[in-house]
CSV table of C-alpha atoms and ligand atoms in Angstrom, one decimal:
chain,number,residue,atom,x,y,z
A,75,MET,CA,-15.0,-28.0,20.1
A,76,ALA,CA,-12.9,-29.5,17.5
A,77,ALA,CA,-12.3,-28.1,14.0
A,78,GLY,CA,-15.2,-28.5,11.7
A,79,HIS,CA,-15.5,-31.6,9.7
A,80,PHE,CA,-16.5,-30.3,6.3
A,81,SER,CA,-13.3,-28.4,6.8
A,82,SER,CA,-10.9,-31.2,7.3
A,83,SER,CA,-8.3,-31.4,4.5
A,84,GLN,CA,-9.6,-34.6,3.0
A,85,ASN,CA,-13.0,-33.1,2.4
A,86,ASN,CA,-11.8,-30.6,-0.1
A,87,SER,CA,-11.2,-33.5,-2.4
A,88,ARG,CA,-14.6,-35.1,-1.8
A,89,PRO,CA,-17.0,-34.0,-4.6
A,90,GLN,CA,-20.0,-32.2,-3.3
A,91,ASN,CA,-23.4,-32.4,-4.9
A,92,SER,CA,-25.8,-29.7,-6.0
A,93,GLU,CA,-27.6,-29.5,-2.6
A,94,PHE,CA,-24.3,-28.3,-1.2
A,95,LYS,CA,-24.7,-24.7,-2.5
A,96,LYS,CA,-28.2,-24.5,-1.0
A,97,ILE,CA,-27.0,-25.6,2.4
A,98,VAL,CA,-24.1,-23.2,2.4
A,99,PHE,CA,-26.4,-20.4,1.4
A,100,TRP,CA,-28.7,-21.2,4.4
A,101,ILE,CA,-25.7,-21.4,6.8
A,102,CYS,CA,-24.4,-18.0,5.6
A,103,THR,CA,-27.8,-16.5,5.9
A,104,ILE,CA,-28.4,-17.7,9.5
A,105,ALA,CA,-24.9,-16.7,10.5
A,106,ALA,CA,-25.5,-13.3,9.1
A,107,LEU,CA,-28.9,-13.0,10.8
A,108,GLY,CA,-27.4,-14.1,14.2
A,109,GLY,CA,-24.8,-11.3,13.9
A,110,LEU,CA,-27.4,-8.8,12.6
A,111,LEU,CA,-29.7,-9.4,15.6
A,112,PHE,CA,-26.8,-9.0,18.0
A,113,GLY,CA,-26.2,-5.6,16.4
A,114,LEU,CA,-29.9,-4.6,16.2
A,115,ASP,CA,-30.3,-5.1,20.0
A,116,GLN,CA,-26.9,-3.6,20.8
A,117,GLY,CA,-27.5,-0.5,18.7
A,118,PHE,CA,-31.2,-0.1,19.6
A,119,ILE,CA,-30.7,2.3,22.5
A,120,ALA,CA,-28.8,5.1,20.9
A,121,ASN,CA,-31.6,6.6,18.9
A,122,SER,CA,-34.6,5.3,20.8
A,123,LEU,CA,-33.7,6.7,24.2
A,124,PRO,CA,-35.7,9.9,23.9
A,125,THR,CA,-38.7,7.9,22.6
A,126,ILE,CA,-38.4,5.5,25.5
A,127,GLU,CA,-38.2,8.4,27.8
A,128,ASP,CA,-41.4,9.9,26.3
A,129,VAL,CA,-43.3,6.7,26.9
A,130,TYR,CA,-41.8,5.4,30.1
A,131,HIS,CA,-40.2,8.5,31.9
A,132,LEU,CA,-37.3,6.5,33.2
A,133,GLY,CA,-34.8,9.3,33.7
A,134,VAL,CA,-31.0,8.9,33.2
A,135,GLU,CA,-30.5,6.1,35.7
A,136,GLY,CA,-33.6,4.2,34.7
A,137,GLY,CA,-32.7,4.5,31.0
A,138,GLU,CA,-29.2,3.2,31.7
A,139,ALA,CA,-30.6,0.3,33.7
A,140,TYR,CA,-32.9,-0.6,30.9
A,141,ALA,CA,-30.1,-0.4,28.3
A,142,ALA,CA,-27.7,-2.4,30.4
A,143,VAL,CA,-29.9,-5.3,31.3
A,144,LEU,CA,-29.2,-6.6,27.8
A,145,ALA,CA,-25.6,-7.3,29.0
A,146,THR,CA,-26.9,-9.2,32.1
A,147,GLY,CA,-29.0,-11.4,29.8
A,148,GLY,CA,-26.0,-11.8,27.5
A,149,VAL,CA,-23.8,-13.0,30.4
A,150,ILE,CA,-26.4,-15.7,31.5
A,151,GLY,CA,-27.1,-16.7,27.9
A,152,ALA,CA,-23.4,-17.1,27.2
A,153,LEU,CA,-23.0,-19.1,30.4
A,154,LEU,CA,-25.8,-21.5,29.5
A,155,SER,CA,-25.2,-21.8,25.8
A,156,GLY,CA,-22.7,-24.6,26.1
A,157,LEU,CA,-25.4,-26.7,27.8
A,158,PHE,CA,-28.0,-25.8,25.1
A,159,ALA,CA,-25.5,-26.7,22.4
A,160,ARG,CA,-24.9,-30.1,24.0
A,161,PHE,CA,-28.4,-31.1,25.0
A,162,LEU,CA,-30.7,-29.3,22.6
A,163,GLY,CA,-28.3,-29.5,19.6
A,164,ARG,CA,-27.0,-26.7,17.5
A,165,LYS,CA,-30.0,-26.3,15.3
A,166,ARG,CA,-32.6,-26.3,18.0
A,167,SER,CA,-30.5,-23.8,20.0
A,168,LEU,CA,-30.6,-21.5,17.0
A,169,ILE,CA,-34.3,-22.0,16.7
A,170,LEU,CA,-34.7,-21.1,20.4
A,171,ALA,CA,-32.6,-17.9,19.9
A,172,GLY,CA,-34.7,-17.0,16.9
A,173,PHE,CA,-37.9,-17.6,18.9
A,174,LEU,CA,-36.7,-15.5,21.8
A,175,PHE,CA,-35.6,-12.7,19.5
A,176,SER,CA,-38.9,-12.6,17.7
A,177,SER,CA,-41.4,-13.2,20.6
A,178,LEU,CA,-39.6,-10.7,22.9
A,179,SER,CA,-39.4,-7.9,20.3
A,180,ILE,CA,-43.1,-8.4,19.6
A,181,VAL,CA,-44.0,-8.4,23.3
A,182,SER,CA,-41.9,-5.2,23.7
A,183,ALA,CA,-43.8,-3.6,20.8
A,184,THR,CA,-47.0,-3.9,22.9
A,185,LEU,CA,-45.5,-1.4,25.3
A,186,PRO,CA,-46.0,-3.5,28.4
A,187,ALA,CA,-45.3,-2.2,32.0
A,188,ILE,CA,-41.7,-1.4,32.5
A,189,GLY,CA,-41.1,-4.6,34.5
A,190,LEU,CA,-42.1,-6.7,31.6
A,191,LEU,CA,-40.3,-4.5,29.1
A,192,THR,CA,-37.1,-4.9,31.1
A,193,ALA,CA,-37.6,-8.6,31.3
A,194,CYS,CA,-38.0,-8.7,27.5
A,195,ARG,CA,-34.7,-6.8,27.1
A,196,PHE,CA,-33.0,-9.2,29.5
A,197,GLY,CA,-34.4,-12.1,27.4
A,198,LEU,CA,-33.2,-10.5,24.2
A,199,GLY,CA,-29.7,-10.3,25.8
A,200,PHE,CA,-30.1,-14.0,26.7
A,201,ALA,CA,-30.8,-14.7,23.0
A,202,VAL,CA,-27.8,-12.6,21.9
A,203,GLY,CA,-25.6,-14.6,24.4
A,204,ILE,CA,-26.8,-17.9,22.9
A,205,ALA,CA,-26.5,-16.7,19.3
A,206,SER,CA,-23.0,-15.4,19.8
A,207,PHE,CA,-21.8,-18.8,21.1
A,208,ILE,CA,-23.9,-21.1,18.8
A,209,VAL,CA,-23.5,-19.4,15.5
A,210,PRO,CA,-19.7,-19.6,15.4
A,211,LEU,CA,-19.8,-23.1,16.8
A,212,TYR,CA,-22.3,-24.2,14.2
A,213,LEU,CA,-20.2,-22.6,11.5
A,214,SER,CA,-17.0,-24.2,12.6
A,215,GLU,CA,-18.8,-27.6,12.4
A,216,THR,CA,-20.7,-27.2,9.1
A,217,ALA,CA,-19.2,-24.5,6.9
A,218,PRO,CA,-16.7,-25.7,4.3
A,219,ALA,CA,-13.1,-24.7,5.0
A,220,SER,CA,-13.0,-22.4,2.0
A,221,ILE,CA,-15.5,-20.0,3.5
A,222,ARG,CA,-14.9,-20.5,7.2
A,223,GLY,CA,-12.6,-17.5,7.6
A,224,SER,CA,-14.9,-15.2,5.8
A,225,MET,CA,-17.9,-16.5,7.8
A,226,GLY,CA,-16.2,-15.5,11.1
A,227,THR,CA,-15.6,-12.1,9.6
A,228,LEU,CA,-19.2,-11.9,8.3
A,229,PHE,CA,-20.5,-12.4,11.8
A,230,GLN,CA,-18.5,-9.4,13.0
A,231,LEU,CA,-19.5,-7.2,10.1
A,232,MET,CA,-23.1,-8.1,10.5
A,233,ILE,CA,-23.0,-6.9,14.2
A,234,THR,CA,-21.8,-3.5,13.0
A,235,ILE,CA,-24.3,-3.4,10.2
A,236,GLY,CA,-27.1,-4.2,12.7
A,237,ILE,CA,-25.9,-1.4,15.0
A,238,PHE,CA,-26.0,1.0,12.0
A,239,LEU,CA,-29.3,-0.3,10.6
A,240,ILE,CA,-31.3,0.1,13.8
A,241,ALA,CA,-29.7,3.5,14.4
A,242,ALA,CA,-30.9,4.6,11.0
A,243,THR,CA,-34.4,3.1,11.2
A,244,ASN,CA,-35.0,4.5,14.7
A,245,VAL,CA,-34.1,8.0,13.5
A,246,PHE,CA,-36.4,7.6,10.5
A,247,ILE,CA,-39.3,6.2,12.6
A,248,ALA,CA,-38.9,8.9,15.2
A,249,LYS,CA,-39.0,11.6,12.5
A,250,ILE,CA,-42.1,10.3,10.7
A,251,PHE,CA,-44.1,9.2,13.7
A,252,THR,CA,-44.1,11.9,16.2
A,253,ASN,CA,-46.4,10.1,18.6
A,254,PRO,CA,-44.0,8.0,20.8
A,255,HIS,CA,-46.7,5.4,21.4
A,256,VAL,CA,-46.6,4.7,17.7
A,257,ALA,CA,-42.9,5.1,17.1
A,258,LEU,CA,-41.6,2.9,19.9
A,259,PRO,CA,-43.6,-0.2,18.9
A,260,LEU,CA,-42.5,0.2,15.3
A,261,MET,CA,-38.8,0.4,16.4
A,262,PHE,CA,-39.3,-2.9,18.2
A,263,LEU,CA,-41.0,-4.4,15.2
A,264,VAL,CA,-38.0,-3.8,13.0
A,265,ILE,CA,-36.0,-6.1,15.2
A,266,GLY,CA,-39.0,-8.5,15.2
A,267,ILE,CA,-39.1,-8.8,11.4
A,268,PHE,CA,-35.5,-9.9,11.1
A,269,ALA,CA,-35.9,-12.2,14.1
A,270,LEU,CA,-38.9,-13.9,12.5
A,271,VAL,CA,-36.8,-14.6,9.4
A,272,MET,CA,-34.1,-16.1,11.6
A,273,PHE,CA,-36.6,-18.1,13.5
A,274,PHE,CA,-38.3,-19.7,10.5
A,275,GLY,CA,-35.1,-19.9,8.5
A,276,SER,CA,-33.5,-22.0,11.2
A,277,PHE,CA,-35.9,-24.7,10.6
A,278,ALA,CA,-34.5,-25.2,7.1
A,279,LEU,CA,-31.0,-25.7,8.5
A,280,PRO,CA,-29.4,-29.2,8.6
A,281,GLU,CA,-28.4,-30.2,12.1
A,282,SER,CA,-24.6,-30.3,12.6
A,283,PRO,CA,-23.5,-33.9,11.7
A,284,ARG,CA,-20.9,-33.7,14.4
A,285,TRP,CA,-23.5,-33.2,17.1
A,286,LEU,CA,-25.6,-36.0,15.6
A,287,VAL,CA,-22.7,-38.4,15.8
A,288,LEU,CA,-21.9,-37.2,19.3
A,289,LYS,CA,-25.5,-38.2,20.3
A,290,GLY,CA,-25.2,-41.6,18.6
A,291,ARG,CA,-27.6,-40.6,15.8
A,292,LYS,CA,-25.3,-41.7,13.1
A,293,GLN,CA,-28.1,-42.5,10.6
A,294,GLU,CA,-29.3,-38.9,10.7
A,295,ALA,CA,-25.8,-37.7,10.3
A,296,VAL,CA,-25.6,-39.8,7.1
A,297,THR,CA,-28.8,-38.3,5.9
A,298,VAL,CA,-27.4,-34.8,6.3
A,299,LEU,CA,-24.2,-35.7,4.7
A,300,SER,CA,-25.9,-37.3,1.8
A,301,LYS,CA,-27.2,-33.9,0.9
A,302,ILE,CA,-23.7,-32.7,0.6
A,303,PHE,CA,-21.6,-35.6,-0.8
A,304,THR,CA,-22.5,-37.7,-3.8
A,305,HIS,CA,-20.6,-40.9,-3.1
A,306,GLN,CA,-21.3,-43.3,-0.3
A,307,LYS,CA,-17.5,-43.7,0.4
A,308,ASP,CA,-17.2,-40.0,0.9
A,309,ILE,CA,-20.1,-40.0,3.4
A,310,ASP,CA,-18.5,-42.9,5.2
A,311,GLY,CA,-15.2,-41.2,5.2
A,312,GLU,CA,-16.7,-38.1,6.7
A,313,ILE,CA,-18.5,-40.0,9.4
A,314,GLU,CA,-15.2,-41.7,10.2
A,315,ASP,CA,-13.4,-38.3,10.5
A,316,ILE,CA,-16.1,-37.0,12.8
A,317,GLN,CA,-15.9,-40.1,15.0
A,318,GLN,CA,-12.1,-39.9,15.2
A,319,ALA,CA,-12.3,-36.2,16.2
A,320,ILE,CA,-14.9,-36.9,18.9
A,321,ASP,CA,-12.8,-39.8,20.2
A,322,SER,CA,-9.7,-37.6,20.4
A,323,ASP,CA,-11.7,-34.9,22.1
A,324,LYS,CA,-12.8,-37.4,24.7
A,325,GLY,CA,-9.1,-38.3,25.3
A,326,VAL,CA,-8.4,-34.7,26.2
A,327,SER,CA,-8.9,-34.3,29.9
A,328,LEU,CA,-10.7,-31.4,31.3
A,329,GLY,CA,-8.2,-31.5,34.2
A,330,GLY,CA,-6.0,-29.4,31.8
A,331,ILE,CA,-8.0,-26.3,32.6
A,332,PHE,CA,-6.7,-26.3,36.2
A,333,LYS,CA,-3.1,-26.3,35.0
A,334,GLY,CA,-1.0,-23.2,35.6
A,335,TYR,CA,-0.5,-22.5,31.8
A,336,PHE,CA,-4.2,-22.5,31.2
A,337,ILE,CA,-4.9,-20.2,34.1
A,338,LYS,CA,-2.2,-17.9,32.7
A,339,ILE,CA,-3.6,-17.7,29.2
A,340,LEU,CA,-7.1,-17.5,30.6
A,341,VAL,CA,-6.2,-14.4,32.7
A,342,MET,CA,-4.7,-12.9,29.6
A,343,GLY,CA,-7.9,-13.4,27.7
A,344,ILE,CA,-10.0,-12.1,30.5
A,345,VAL,CA,-7.9,-8.9,30.8
A,346,LEU,CA,-8.0,-8.4,27.1
A,347,GLN,CA,-11.8,-8.5,26.9
A,348,MET,CA,-12.0,-6.3,30.0
A,349,PHE,CA,-10.0,-3.6,28.3
A,350,GLN,CA,-12.0,-4.0,25.1
A,351,GLN,CA,-14.9,-2.6,27.1
A,352,LEU,CA,-13.0,-0.3,29.4
A,353,VAL,CA,-11.7,1.8,26.5
A,354,GLY,CA,-15.3,3.0,26.5
A,355,ILE,CA,-16.7,1.8,23.2
A,356,ASN,CA,-20.2,1.1,24.4
A,357,MET,CA,-20.6,4.6,25.9
A,358,MET,CA,-20.4,5.8,22.3
A,359,ILE,CA,-22.5,3.0,20.8
A,360,TYR,CA,-25.2,3.5,23.3
A,361,TYR,CA,-25.1,7.2,24.3
A,362,ALA,CA,-23.3,9.2,21.5
A,363,PRO,CA,-26.5,11.0,20.5
A,364,THR,CA,-27.2,11.9,24.2
A,365,ILE,CA,-23.6,13.0,24.7
A,366,PHE,CA,-23.5,15.1,21.6
A,367,GLY,CA,-26.8,16.6,22.9
A,368,TYR,CA,-25.0,17.7,26.1
A,369,ALA,CA,-22.6,19.7,23.8
A,370,GLY,CA,-25.5,21.2,21.9
A,371,MET,CA,-25.3,19.0,18.8
A,372,THR,CA,-28.4,17.3,17.6
A,373,GLY,CA,-29.7,16.1,14.2
A,374,LEU,CA,-28.5,13.4,11.9
A,375,LEU,CA,-24.9,14.1,12.5
A,376,ALA,CA,-25.2,13.4,16.2
A,377,MET,CA,-27.4,10.4,15.6
A,378,LEU,CA,-25.7,8.5,12.8
A,379,THR,CA,-22.0,9.4,12.9
A,380,VAL,CA,-20.9,6.7,15.4
A,381,PRO,CA,-22.7,3.7,13.8
A,382,THR,CA,-21.7,4.7,10.3
A,383,VAL,CA,-18.0,5.1,11.1
A,384,ASN,CA,-18.1,2.0,13.1
A,385,MET,CA,-19.5,-0.1,10.3
A,386,ILE,CA,-17.4,1.4,7.5
A,387,PHE,CA,-14.1,0.8,9.3
A,388,THR,CA,-14.8,-2.7,10.3
A,389,PHE,CA,-14.2,-3.6,6.6
A,390,PRO,CA,-10.5,-2.6,6.4
A,391,ALA,CA,-9.8,-4.4,9.8
A,392,ILE,CA,-10.4,-7.7,8.1
A,393,ARG,CA,-7.3,-7.2,5.8
A,394,LEU,CA,-5.2,-5.3,8.3
A,395,VAL,CA,-5.5,-8.1,10.9
A,396,GLU,CA,-3.6,-10.4,8.5
A,397,LYS,CA,-1.2,-7.8,7.1
A,398,TRP,CA,-0.1,-5.9,10.2
A,399,GLY,CA,-0.8,-8.6,12.8
A,400,ARG,CA,-3.0,-8.4,15.9
A,401,LYS,CA,-0.7,-6.7,18.4
A,402,LYS,CA,0.3,-3.8,16.2
A,403,LEU,CA,-3.3,-3.0,15.4
A,404,LEU,CA,-4.2,-3.1,19.1
A,405,TYR,CA,-1.4,-0.6,19.9
A,406,VAL,CA,-2.4,1.7,17.1
A,407,GLY,CA,-6.0,1.5,18.1
A,408,ALA,CA,-5.2,2.2,21.8
A,409,ILE,CA,-3.1,5.2,20.9
A,410,ILE,CA,-5.8,6.6,18.6
A,411,MET,CA,-8.4,6.1,21.3
A,412,LEU,CA,-6.2,7.6,24.0
A,413,VAL,CA,-5.5,10.8,22.1
A,414,THR,CA,-9.1,11.2,21.0
A,415,MET,CA,-10.6,10.6,24.4
A,416,VAL,CA,-8.3,13.2,25.9
A,417,ALA,CA,-9.3,15.6,23.1
A,418,ALA,CA,-13.0,14.9,23.7
A,419,GLY,CA,-12.5,15.4,27.4
A,420,LEU,CA,-10.8,18.7,26.9
A,421,ALA,CA,-13.6,19.8,24.6
A,422,PHE,CA,-16.1,19.1,27.3
A,423,ALA,CA,-13.9,20.7,30.0
A,424,SER,CA,-13.8,23.9,27.9
A,425,ILE,CA,-17.6,23.9,27.7
A,426,GLY,CA,-17.6,23.9,31.5
A,427,ASN,CA,-20.9,24.6,33.1
A,428,ILE,CA,-22.7,26.3,30.2
A,429,SER,CA,-26.2,25.1,30.8
A,430,ASP,CA,-27.8,26.5,27.6
A,431,PRO,CA,-26.4,24.3,24.8
A,432,SER,CA,-27.1,27.0,22.2
A,433,GLN,CA,-24.4,29.1,23.9
A,434,ILE,CA,-21.7,26.5,23.2
A,435,GLY,CA,-19.1,27.6,20.6
A,436,MET,CA,-18.2,25.9,17.3
A,437,LEU,CA,-14.7,25.0,18.4
A,438,PRO,CA,-15.5,22.5,21.2
A,439,LYS,CA,-18.3,21.0,19.1
A,440,ALA,CA,-15.9,20.5,16.2
A,441,VAL,CA,-13.2,19.0,18.4
A,442,LEU,CA,-15.7,16.7,20.0
A,443,LEU,CA,-17.2,15.5,16.7
A,444,ILE,CA,-13.8,14.9,15.1
A,445,SER,CA,-12.5,13.2,18.2
A,446,VAL,CA,-15.4,10.8,18.3
A,447,ILE,CA,-15.2,10.0,14.6
A,448,ILE,CA,-11.4,9.2,14.9
A,449,TYR,CA,-12.0,7.3,18.2
A,450,ILE,CA,-14.6,5.1,16.6
A,451,PHE,CA,-12.3,4.5,13.6
A,452,GLY,CA,-9.6,3.5,16.1
A,453,PHE,CA,-11.8,1.0,17.8
A,454,ALA,CA,-13.4,-0.5,14.7
A,455,VAL,CA,-10.1,-1.3,12.9
A,456,SER,CA,-8.5,-2.8,16.0
A,457,TRP,CA,-10.0,-3.8,19.4
A,458,GLY,CA,-13.5,-4.4,18.0
A,459,PRO,CA,-12.5,-7.5,16.0
A,460,VAL,CA,-9.1,-8.3,17.3
A,461,ALA,CA,-9.9,-8.9,21.0
A,462,TRP,CA,-12.4,-11.6,19.8
A,463,ILE,CA,-9.9,-13.1,17.3
A,464,ILE,CA,-7.1,-13.5,19.8
A,465,CYS,CA,-9.5,-15.2,22.3
A,466,SER,CA,-10.4,-17.6,19.6
A,467,GLU,CA,-6.8,-18.4,18.9
A,468,VAL,CA,-4.9,-18.8,22.2
A,469,PHE,CA,-6.7,-21.5,24.2
A,470,PRO,CA,-5.4,-25.0,24.1
A,471,ILE,CA,-8.0,-27.4,22.7
A,472,GLU,CA,-9.1,-28.9,26.0
A,473,GLY,CA,-9.9,-25.5,27.4
A,474,ARG,CA,-11.1,-23.7,24.3
A,475,GLU,CA,-14.8,-23.9,25.1
A,476,VAL,CA,-14.3,-23.0,28.8
A,477,GLY,CA,-11.8,-20.2,27.8
A,478,MET,CA,-14.1,-18.6,25.2
A,479,THR,CA,-17.1,-18.9,27.4
A,480,ILE,CA,-15.4,-17.2,30.4
A,481,THR,CA,-13.8,-14.4,28.3
A,482,THR,CA,-17.1,-13.7,26.5
A,483,ILE,CA,-18.8,-13.4,29.9
A,484,VAL,CA,-16.2,-11.0,31.1
A,485,ASN,CA,-16.7,-8.9,27.9
A,486,TRP,CA,-20.4,-8.7,28.5
A,487,SER,CA,-20.0,-8.0,32.2
A,488,PHE,CA,-17.8,-5.0,31.6
A,489,ALA,CA,-20.0,-3.9,28.7
A,490,GLY,CA,-22.8,-3.9,31.3
A,491,LEU,CA,-20.7,-1.9,33.7
A,492,VAL,CA,-20.1,0.8,31.1
A,493,MET,CA,-23.6,0.9,29.7
A,494,GLY,CA,-25.1,1.0,33.2
A,495,ASN,CA,-23.0,3.8,34.6
A,496,ALA,CA,-21.6,6.0,31.8
A,497,LEU,CA,-24.2,8.7,31.9
A,498,SER,CA,-24.7,8.8,35.6
A,499,PHE,CA,-20.9,9.0,36.1
A,500,MET,CA,-21.0,12.1,33.8
A,501,LYS,CA,-23.8,13.5,35.8
A,502,ALA,CA,-22.0,13.0,39.1
A,503,HIS,CA,-18.5,14.0,38.1
A,504,GLY,CA,-18.9,16.4,35.2
A,505,ASN,CA,-19.2,15.6,31.5
A,506,ALA,CA,-15.5,15.7,30.9
A,507,SER,CA,-14.5,13.2,33.6
A,508,ILE,CA,-15.4,10.0,32.0
A,509,PHE,CA,-13.4,10.7,28.9
A,510,PHE,CA,-10.2,10.9,31.0
A,511,VAL,CA,-11.1,7.7,32.8
A,512,PHE,CA,-11.3,5.9,29.5
A,513,ALA,CA,-8.1,7.5,28.3
A,514,GLY,CA,-6.4,6.2,31.5
A,515,PHE,CA,-7.6,2.7,30.6
A,516,CYS,CA,-6.1,3.1,27.1
A,517,ILE,CA,-2.7,3.6,28.8
A,518,LEU,CA,-3.2,0.6,31.0
A,519,ALA,CA,-4.3,-1.4,28.0
A,520,MET,CA,-1.0,-0.5,26.2
A,521,LEU,CA,1.1,-1.6,29.1
A,522,PHE,CA,-0.8,-4.8,29.3
A,523,LEU,CA,-0.2,-5.4,25.5
A,524,LYS,CA,3.5,-4.8,25.9
A,525,PHE,CA,4.0,-7.3,28.7
A,526,PHE,CA,1.4,-10.0,28.3
A,527,VAL,CA,-0.2,-10.2,24.8
A,528,PRO,CA,1.2,-12.5,22.2
A,529,GLU,CA,1.2,-11.8,18.4
A,530,THR,CA,-0.8,-14.7,17.0
A,531,LYS,CA,-0.7,-13.7,13.3
A,532,GLY,CA,0.5,-16.5,11.1
A,533,VAL,CA,1.2,-19.1,13.9
A,534,THR,CA,-0.7,-22.3,14.0
A,535,LEU,CA,-2.9,-23.0,17.0
A,536,GLU,CA,-0.8,-26.1,17.7
A,537,GLU,CA,2.4,-24.0,17.9
A,538,ILE,CA,0.8,-21.6,20.4
A,539,GLU,CA,-0.4,-24.6,22.5
A,540,ARG,CA,3.1,-26.2,22.4
A,541,LYS,CA,4.9,-23.1,23.6
A,542,LEU,CA,2.2,-22.4,26.2
A,543,LYS,CA,2.7,-25.8,27.7
A,544,ALA,CA,6.5,-25.4,27.6
A,545,GLY,CA,6.2,-22.4,29.9
A,546,THR,CA,7.1,-19.7,27.3
A,547,PRO,CA,6.2,-16.2,28.5
A,548,LEU,CA,2.8,-15.1,27.2
A,549,LYS,CA,4.0,-12.3,25.1
A,550,ASP,CA,6.4,-14.7,23.3
A,551,LEU,CA,3.8,-17.4,22.4
A,552,GLY,CA,3.4,-16.3,18.8
A,553,ASN,CA,5.6,-14.3,16.4
A,554,ASN,CA,7.5,-11.4,17.8
B,761,BGC,C1,-17.9,-5.3,21.2
B,761,BGC,C2,-19.2,-4.7,21.5
B,761,BGC,C3,-19.4,-3.4,20.7
B,761,BGC,C4,-19.2,-3.7,19.2
B,761,BGC,C5,-19.2,-2.4,18.5
B,761,BGC,C6,-17.7,-5.5,19.7
B,761,BGC,O1,-16.5,-6.0,19.3
B,761,BGC,O2,-17.6,-6.5,21.9
B,761,BGC,O3,-19.4,-4.5,22.9
B,761,BGC,O4,-20.7,-2.9,20.9
B,761,BGC,O5,-17.9,-4.2,19.0
B,761,BGC,O6,-19.0,-2.6,17.1
């Protein structure tokens, strides 16, 4: 996956015609929708769980299994998305993801038997896996350099906006439609509506000229480029750049991924993504309303605090990543999450075995609520975006696709582990227990940061690659 072509430095001097704005608009919209659908599916569970329970009677373990199958689909989708990107092309892969998102939400809305409903959620995860690989790839190949950075950020932001949006609409629907057999279909249809926009919108996208050239369909690449550039010589120049980039990619041997330096950096990326999940974020994203319920807190505060704080504090992360650097943010985030997880655990420990939630005092409730708010803030400004950013920066070119695919799969696998076990772990070991487990992982994450994670702020990808191949210790690959 070489750098995008509309983004090469020469292109900035190539005059673009009036169609250009329209195309950029579509690219932004689809990128936004890809992220939004990721968030809608990720955030769906939190405020739909009681409604799902009313309709399907799954119990704690069954509910968890239904929630977590999204991650299994995500793993497989991410695994196969490289093949889709290559053989179907970028545009058709996006159409496929849009089709899966819309058709599977609509089928879910018919409230089929639990087997089929679960299969649909698996398929939605599969679509999320495809979208989260193809959207950034498509952007890197087609978005102009001037907006590429903000496009990457937009994708992240839209995930958190999606999580918030579905949390809010699910609360609203459950309040208005008290019959769960009416409410649940409507909840699925909200996802379906955005998915249909993505599905039909994708048809209006241009195919990536890079993919067209890769497939030997140069004439079609010229047609796409002629919508963007006015002069024939600019179109020819662009095609030439693309061809050169493809040729130099071919020169890069895949054998590089079996080299010691690649394995080293791959393990770093894997562990980083593992910790991004083992700090416990998706316990909160999925089950915060349920967990607040265990402490006797219900209502809007319990249902909307996590997604709201998560969305709001993803905005400052964007600037802080460049100002403070990646590693400092990760440290600060881990410390905040450590302290707040311990505080939340103590709050639950002090509640003890009170079985009637109305008997629980104000103090533990307040401590729990404040801890969760600060915990989510800590994650949203740091590990949320930064783990992904570092993984997109550290792999040498010949292993970038492989590296990002593997680390994404690891992220999804551990997300599935947390989603699939958090509540039953609490049931088996006491409500406080899991908070201390996640606090323990925050400590391990900090040790890992200290010894193995490089600061990649302000260093070029080439510099990182050169140092990596020269055998520099991982933590010294970037700026110290
Ligand atoms: C994580 C997701 C999580 C989301 C919350 C992402 O960076 O990978 O698992 O649900 O942040 O905003």
